[in-house]
Amino acid sequence: MKRDVDYSLYLVTDSTPAILGNRDICDVVEAAVKGGVSCVQYRDKTSETAVLVDVARRLQKITQRHNVPLLINDRIDVALAIGCEGVHIGQDDMDLSIARRLLGPDAVIGVTVSNVDEALKACAGGADYLGIGTVYATPTKTNTKSIIGTAGVREVLGAVATAGYDKVRTVCIGGVNGSNLQRIVFQSASVSRPLDGVAVVSALMAAQDPEAEARRLLGLVKKSSAFR
Ligand code: TZP
Ligand code: MG
């Protein structure tokens, strides 16, 4: 059966020294999960396949222990190799229909979207959730196609609601942190279609105390009526 994922506070990992420093990715992720992260995506654009599989397995031990889902960015093969809950794919990655065929109906598949067309196509194609962004410019992803701001997020949410895709979950991503989270959520709020959560990289991966910061961010998410 497909897992019912809680997207409230969605951690996307980063393995680059600029963000991780000399800390072990697993230590940072485990601390953040203890603080309340509800979903983890392993995102590593540079490591070779053997390293990806090894780190993914180590992360999976942590996520399983804490009963949160683990998704893999881009790499369907790595997700299949370790048997985790699913994947997150972008517009330039493997086609959603092929990913679905490879992973099966129970896999959780998320798609990055930055406009209404991409969002409706992903919904029609059977995406479980949309990662809507980039909300704000961020050093974590400099090759991003588009900065859409909260207005762009709102536009996508409205179109998804109007088209009746009630079951497709939504998070926003890009430059979200403890200082702007509530403003983003507030400005993204649409009566018909609240976000299901926020996805962050550096706000947690670079935090001095990821557990405390996750607790704080989750508190802000839960306080906000713009989430469902
Ligand atoms: N997709 C859109 S923006 C982004 C991704 C993976 C990076 C977000 O990183 P941060 O540090 O939360 O701004
Ligand atoms: Mg990708």
mmCIF file of C-alpha atoms and ligand atoms in Angstrom:
data_model
loop_
_atom_site.group_PDB
_atom_site.id
_atom_site.type_symbol
_atom_site.label_atom_id
_atom_site.label_comp_id
_atom_site.label_asym_id
_atom_site.label_seq_id
_atom_site.Cartn_x
_atom_site.Cartn_y
_atom_site.Cartn_z
ATOM 1 C CA MET A 1 0.000 0.000 0.000
ATOM 2 C CA LYS A 2 1.128 3.507 -0.704
ATOM 3 C CA ARG A 3 2.398 5.280 2.362
ATOM 4 C CA ASP A 4 0.476 8.298 3.569
ATOM 5 C CA VAL A 5 3.290 10.822 3.830
ATOM 6 C CA ASP A 6 3.326 13.735 6.235
ATOM 7 C CA TYR A 7 4.996 16.571 4.312
ATOM 8 C CA SER A 8 4.814 19.171 7.106
ATOM 9 C CA LEU A 9 8.577 19.575 7.433
ATOM 10 C CA TYR A 10 10.397 18.012 4.524
ATOM 11 C CA LEU A 11 14.182 17.815 4.732
ATOM 12 C CA VAL A 12 16.153 17.695 1.474
ATOM 13 C CA THR A 13 19.769 16.759 2.142
ATOM 14 C CA ASP A 14 22.941 18.363 0.849
ATOM 15 C CA SER A 15 26.363 16.733 1.018
ATOM 16 C CA THR A 16 28.493 19.686 -0.029
ATOM 17 C CA PRO A 17 31.116 20.875 2.472
ATOM 18 C CA ALA A 18 29.786 24.438 2.268
ATOM 19 C CA ILE A 19 26.588 23.298 3.951
ATOM 20 C CA LEU A 20 27.531 20.126 5.799
ATOM 21 C CA GLY A 21 30.974 21.227 6.981
ATOM 22 C CA ASN A 22 32.842 18.191 8.277
ATOM 23 C CA ARG A 23 29.764 16.645 9.866
ATOM 24 C CA ASP A 24 28.380 13.264 8.862
ATOM 25 C CA ILE A 25 25.191 13.611 6.824
ATOM 26 C CA CYS A 26 23.576 10.846 8.889
ATOM 27 C CA ASP A 27 24.186 12.663 12.169
ATOM 28 C CA VAL A 28 22.621 15.859 10.839
ATOM 29 C CA VAL A 29 19.632 14.033 9.347
ATOM 30 C CA GLU A 30 19.029 11.995 12.501
ATOM 31 C CA ALA A 31 19.108 15.119 14.661
ATOM 32 C CA ALA A 32 16.658 16.890 12.337
ATOM 33 C CA VAL A 33 14.343 13.889 12.316
ATOM 34 C CA LYS A 34 14.419 13.793 16.105
ATOM 35 C CA GLY A 35 13.386 17.448 16.019
ATOM 36 C CA GLY A 36 10.322 16.673 13.912
ATOM 37 C CA VAL A 37 11.272 16.361 10.225
ATOM 38 C CA SER A 38 8.461 14.285 8.729
ATOM 39 C CA CYS A 39 9.952 13.299 5.364
ATOM 40 C CA VAL A 40 13.556 13.024 4.105
ATOM 41 C CA GLN A 41 14.875 13.299 0.561
ATOM 42 C CA TYR A 42 18.441 12.197 -0.113
ATOM 43 C CA ARG A 43 19.755 14.638 -2.726
ATOM 44 C CA ASP A 44 23.341 14.289 -3.869
ATOM 45 C CA LYS A 45 24.252 15.487 -7.346
ATOM 46 C CA THR A 46 27.928 14.578 -7.327
ATOM 47 C CA SER A 47 28.718 11.302 -5.581
ATOM 48 C CA GLU A 48 29.259 8.138 -7.567
ATOM 49 C CA THR A 49 26.636 5.418 -7.569
ATOM 50 C CA ALA A 50 28.288 3.153 -5.000
ATOM 51 C CA VAL A 51 28.483 6.040 -2.534
ATOM 52 C CA LEU A 52 24.864 7.013 -3.200
ATOM 53 C CA VAL A 53 23.679 3.486 -2.460
ATOM 54 C CA ASP A 54 25.808 3.265 0.673
ATOM 55 C CA VAL A 55 24.684 6.616 2.087
ATOM 56 C CA ALA A 56 21.070 5.921 1.104
ATOM 57 C CA ARG A 57 21.194 2.650 3.043
ATOM 58 C CA ARG A 58 22.593 4.407 6.096
ATOM 59 C CA LEU A 59 19.928 7.102 5.869
ATOM 60 C CA GLN A 60 17.257 4.450 5.478
ATOM 61 C CA LYS A 61 18.267 2.852 8.782
ATOM 62 C CA ILE A 62 17.638 6.202 10.443
ATOM 63 C CA THR A 63 14.362 6.987 8.700
ATOM 64 C CA GLN A 64 13.029 3.498 9.378
ATOM 65 C CA ARG A 65 13.975 3.751 13.042
ATOM 66 C CA HIS A 66 12.026 7.000 13.303
ATOM 67 C CA ASN A 67 9.221 5.886 10.986
ATOM 68 C CA VAL A 68 9.581 8.662 8.413
ATOM 69 C CA PRO A 69 9.735 8.040 4.648
ATOM 70 C CA LEU A 70 12.926 8.322 2.608
ATOM 71 C CA LEU A 71 12.823 9.510 -0.997
ATOM 72 C CA ILE A 72 15.758 9.665 -3.422
ATOM 73 C CA ASN A 73 16.395 12.637 -5.683
ATOM 74 C CA ASP A 74 16.737 11.861 -9.404
ATOM 75 C CA ARG A 75 17.995 8.296 -9.071
ATOM 76 C CA ILE A 76 15.255 5.716 -9.589
ATOM 77 C CA ASP A 77 17.934 3.010 -9.620
ATOM 78 C CA VAL A 78 19.152 3.932 -6.130
ATOM 79 C CA ALA A 79 15.584 3.934 -4.803
ATOM 80 C CA LEU A 80 15.023 0.491 -6.325
ATOM 81 C CA ALA A 81 18.344 -0.765 -4.995
ATOM 82 C CA ILE A 82 17.514 0.054 -1.387
ATOM 83 C CA GLY A 83 13.726 -0.347 -1.544
ATOM 84 C CA CYS A 84 12.818 3.012 -0.029
ATOM 85 C CA GLU A 85 9.456 4.764 -0.261
ATOM 86 C CA GLY A 86 10.047 6.658 -3.493
ATOM 87 C CA VAL A 87 11.771 9.356 -5.514
ATOM 88 C CA HIS A 88 11.734 13.028 -6.330
ATOM 89 C CA ILE A 89 12.246 13.995 -9.953
ATOM 90 C CA GLY A 90 12.727 17.309 -11.722
ATOM 91 C CA GLN A 91 11.633 18.486 -15.136
ATOM 92 C CA ASP A 92 14.885 17.293 -16.729
ATOM 93 C CA ASP A 93 14.927 13.879 -15.092
ATOM 94 C CA MET A 94 13.341 10.627 -16.146
ATOM 95 C CA ASP A 95 9.788 10.977 -17.368
ATOM 96 C CA LEU A 96 7.190 10.561 -14.624
ATOM 97 C CA SER A 97 5.373 7.798 -16.516
ATOM 98 C CA ILE A 98 8.577 5.769 -16.854
ATOM 99 C CA ALA A 99 9.492 6.324 -13.209
ATOM 100 C CA ARG A 100 6.020 5.134 -12.228
ATOM 101 C CA ARG A 101 6.310 2.060 -14.408
ATOM 102 C CA LEU A 102 9.678 1.190 -12.891
ATOM 103 C CA LEU A 103 8.717 1.854 -9.278
ATOM 104 C CA GLY A 104 5.127 0.673 -9.279
ATOM 105 C CA PRO A 105 1.856 2.111 -8.005
ATOM 106 C CA ASP A 106 2.832 2.151 -4.334
ATOM 107 C CA ALA A 107 5.927 4.303 -4.737
ATOM 108 C CA VAL A 108 5.766 7.918 -3.651
ATOM 109 C CA ILE A 109 6.804 10.124 -6.562
ATOM 110 C CA GLY A 110 7.256 13.870 -6.280
ATOM 111 C CA VAL A 111 7.936 16.303 -9.093
ATOM 112 C CA THR A 112 9.525 19.742 -9.076
ATOM 113 C CA VAL A 113 7.269 22.287 -10.762
ATOM 114 C CA SER A 114 7.703 25.993 -11.291
ATOM 115 C CA ASN A 115 4.588 26.920 -13.229
ATOM 116 C CA VAL A 116 0.974 25.928 -13.808
ATOM 117 C CA ASP A 117 1.652 23.879 -16.952
ATOM 118 C CA GLU A 118 4.272 21.740 -15.243
ATOM 119 C CA ALA A 119 2.059 21.329 -12.202
ATOM 120 C CA LEU A 120 -1.018 20.187 -14.118
ATOM 121 C CA LYS A 121 1.061 17.828 -16.246
ATOM 122 C CA ALA A 122 2.602 16.264 -13.128
ATOM 123 C CA CYS A 123 -0.824 15.907 -11.509
ATOM 124 C CA ALA A 124 -2.303 14.349 -14.639
ATOM 125 C CA GLY A 125 0.686 12.007 -14.827
ATOM 126 C CA GLY A 126 0.077 10.668 -11.347
ATOM 127 C CA ALA A 127 2.541 12.572 -9.166
ATOM 128 C CA ASP A 128 1.895 12.110 -5.451
ATOM 129 C CA TYR A 129 3.178 15.522 -4.548
ATOM 130 C CA LEU A 130 4.549 18.688 -6.111
ATOM 131 C CA GLY A 131 7.650 20.521 -4.957
ATOM 132 C CA ILE A 132 6.690 24.048 -5.960
ATOM 133 C CA GLY A 133 9.515 26.511 -6.440
ATOM 134 C CA THR A 134 11.952 28.016 -6.451
ATOM 135 C CA VAL A 135 10.237 30.396 -4.045
ATOM 136 C CA TYR A 136 13.261 32.589 -3.355
ATOM 137 C CA ALA A 137 16.735 32.648 -4.890
ATOM 138 C CA THR A 138 19.029 30.367 -2.932
ATOM 139 C CA PRO A 139 22.737 29.574 -3.015
ATOM 140 C CA THR A 140 21.808 25.890 -2.595
ATOM 141 C CA LYS A 141 20.467 25.632 -6.159
ATOM 142 C CA THR A 142 21.960 28.237 -8.440
ATOM 143 C CA ASN A 143 20.997 26.613 -11.730
ATOM 144 C CA THR A 144 17.327 26.991 -10.953
ATOM 145 C CA LYS A 145 15.191 27.856 -13.953
ATOM 146 C CA SER A 146 12.842 30.199 -12.231
ATOM 147 C CA ILE A 147 12.308 32.138 -9.075
ATOM 148 C CA ILE A 148 8.549 32.276 -8.743
ATOM 149 C CA GLY A 149 8.022 33.989 -5.400
ATOM 150 C CA THR A 150 4.980 33.447 -3.257
ATOM 151 C CA ALA A 151 2.784 34.734 -6.097
ATOM 152 C CA GLY A 152 3.975 31.862 -8.284
ATOM 153 C CA VAL A 153 3.314 29.344 -5.529
ATOM 154 C CA ARG A 154 -0.169 30.757 -5.070
ATOM 155 C CA GLU A 155 -0.851 30.541 -8.804
ATOM 156 C CA VAL A 156 0.141 26.868 -8.922
ATOM 157 C CA LEU A 157 -1.912 26.029 -5.824
ATOM 158 C CA GLY A 158 -4.947 27.734 -7.328
ATOM 159 C CA ALA A 159 -4.637 25.885 -10.645
ATOM 160 C CA VAL A 160 -4.223 22.512 -8.917
ATOM 161 C CA ALA A 161 -7.326 23.196 -6.831
ATOM 162 C CA THR A 162 -9.382 24.395 -9.790
ATOM 163 C CA ALA A 163 -8.425 21.307 -11.780
ATOM 164 C CA GLY A 164 -9.653 19.164 -8.894
ATOM 165 C CA TYR A 165 -6.431 17.398 -7.993
ATOM 166 C CA ASP A 166 -7.357 17.211 -4.327
ATOM 167 C CA LYS A 167 -5.214 14.188 -3.538
ATOM 168 C CA VAL A 168 -1.970 15.641 -4.867
ATOM 169 C CA ARG A 169 0.085 17.040 -2.000
ATOM 170 C CA THR A 170 2.107 20.209 -2.199
ATOM 171 C CA VAL A 171 5.208 21.662 -0.605
ATOM 172 C CA CYS A 172 7.130 24.762 -1.522
ATOM 173 C CA ILE A 173 10.911 24.896 -1.768
ATOM 174 C CA GLY A 174 13.680 27.409 -2.222
ATOM 175 C CA GLY A 175 15.090 29.821 0.308
ATOM 176 C CA VAL A 176 12.661 28.788 3.032
ATOM 177 C CA ASN A 177 13.998 29.368 6.536
ATOM 178 C CA GLY A 178 12.909 30.213 10.054
ATOM 179 C CA SER A 179 12.760 33.934 9.303
ATOM 180 C CA ASN A 180 10.551 33.806 6.230
ATOM 181 C CA LEU A 181 8.570 30.584 6.657
ATOM 182 C CA GLN A 182 5.445 32.128 8.059
ATOM 183 C CA ARG A 183 5.474 34.994 5.572
ATOM 184 C CA ILE A 184 5.856 32.511 2.694
ATOM 185 C CA VAL A 185 3.070 30.355 3.990
ATOM 186 C CA PHE A 186 0.832 33.301 4.655
ATOM 187 C CA GLN A 187 1.394 34.780 1.207
ATOM 188 C CA SER A 188 0.950 31.384 -0.451
ATOM 189 C CA ALA A 189 -2.286 30.729 1.317
ATOM 190 C CA SER A 190 -5.189 29.991 -0.928
ATOM 191 C CA VAL A 191 -8.529 29.318 0.640
ATOM 192 C CA SER A 192 -9.144 26.375 -1.639
ATOM 193 C CA ARG A 193 -5.715 24.842 -1.492
ATOM 194 C CA PRO A 194 -3.322 25.164 1.445
ATOM 195 C CA LEU A 195 0.221 23.820 1.221
ATOM 196 C CA ASP A 196 0.906 20.488 2.928
ATOM 197 C CA GLY A 197 4.318 21.578 4.119
ATOM 198 C CA VAL A 198 7.638 23.229 3.385
ATOM 199 C CA ALA A 199 10.839 21.693 2.056
ATOM 200 C CA VAL A 200 14.180 23.024 3.243
ATOM 201 C CA VAL A 201 17.817 22.252 2.610
ATOM 202 C CA SER A 202 20.194 24.701 4.251
ATOM 203 C CA ALA A 203 17.828 25.835 6.999
ATOM 204 C CA LEU A 204 18.358 22.413 8.566
ATOM 205 C CA MET A 205 21.447 20.894 6.926
ATOM 206 C CA ALA A 206 23.547 23.944 7.837
ATOM 207 C CA ALA A 207 21.940 24.545 11.216
ATOM 208 C CA GLN A 208 24.255 24.466 14.233
ATOM 209 C CA ASP A 209 21.644 22.507 16.136
ATOM 210 C CA PRO A 210 19.484 20.731 13.521
ATOM 211 C CA GLU A 211 17.255 19.113 16.147
ATOM 212 C CA ALA A 212 16.352 22.394 17.830
ATOM 213 C CA GLU A 213 15.937 24.138 14.492
ATOM 214 C CA ALA A 214 13.646 21.384 13.176
ATOM 215 C CA ARG A 215 11.548 21.686 16.315
ATOM 216 C CA ARG A 216 11.316 25.434 15.820
ATOM 217 C CA LEU A 217 10.425 25.193 12.095
ATOM 218 C CA LEU A 218 7.815 22.508 12.711
ATOM 219 C CA GLY A 219 6.298 24.707 15.394
ATOM 220 C CA LEU A 220 6.008 27.553 12.877
ATOM 221 C CA VAL A 221 4.448 25.212 10.308
ATOM 222 C CA LYS A 222 1.908 23.878 12.772
ATOM 223 C CA LYS A 223 1.028 27.367 13.972
ATOM 224 C CA SER A 224 0.210 28.481 10.477
ATOM 225 C CA SER A 225 -3.376 28.088 9.373
ATOM 226 C CA ALA A 226 -2.261 28.098 5.739
ATOM 227 C CA PHE A 227 -1.252 24.452 6.094
ATOM 228 C CA ARG A 228 -3.727 21.692 6.170
HETATM 229 N N1 TZP B 1 14.792 22.860 -5.571
HETATM 230 C C1 TZP B 1 14.358 24.102 -5.737
HETATM 231 S S1 TZP B 1 15.210 25.189 -4.751
HETATM 232 C C2 TZP B 1 16.135 23.938 -4.071
HETATM 233 C C3 TZP B 1 15.771 22.742 -4.649
HETATM 234 C C4 TZP B 1 16.374 21.442 -4.339
HETATM 235 C C5 TZP B 1 17.160 24.164 -3.045
HETATM 236 C C6 TZP B 1 16.581 24.746 -1.803
HETATM 237 O O1 TZP B 1 17.599 24.912 -0.869
HETATM 238 P P1 TZP B 1 17.427 25.880 0.385
HETATM 239 O O2 TZP B 1 18.779 25.798 1.067
HETATM 240 O O3 TZP B 1 16.346 25.324 1.241
HETATM 241 O O4 TZP B 1 17.146 27.235 -0.144
HETATM 242 MG MG MG B 2 16.463 16.246 -10.505
#
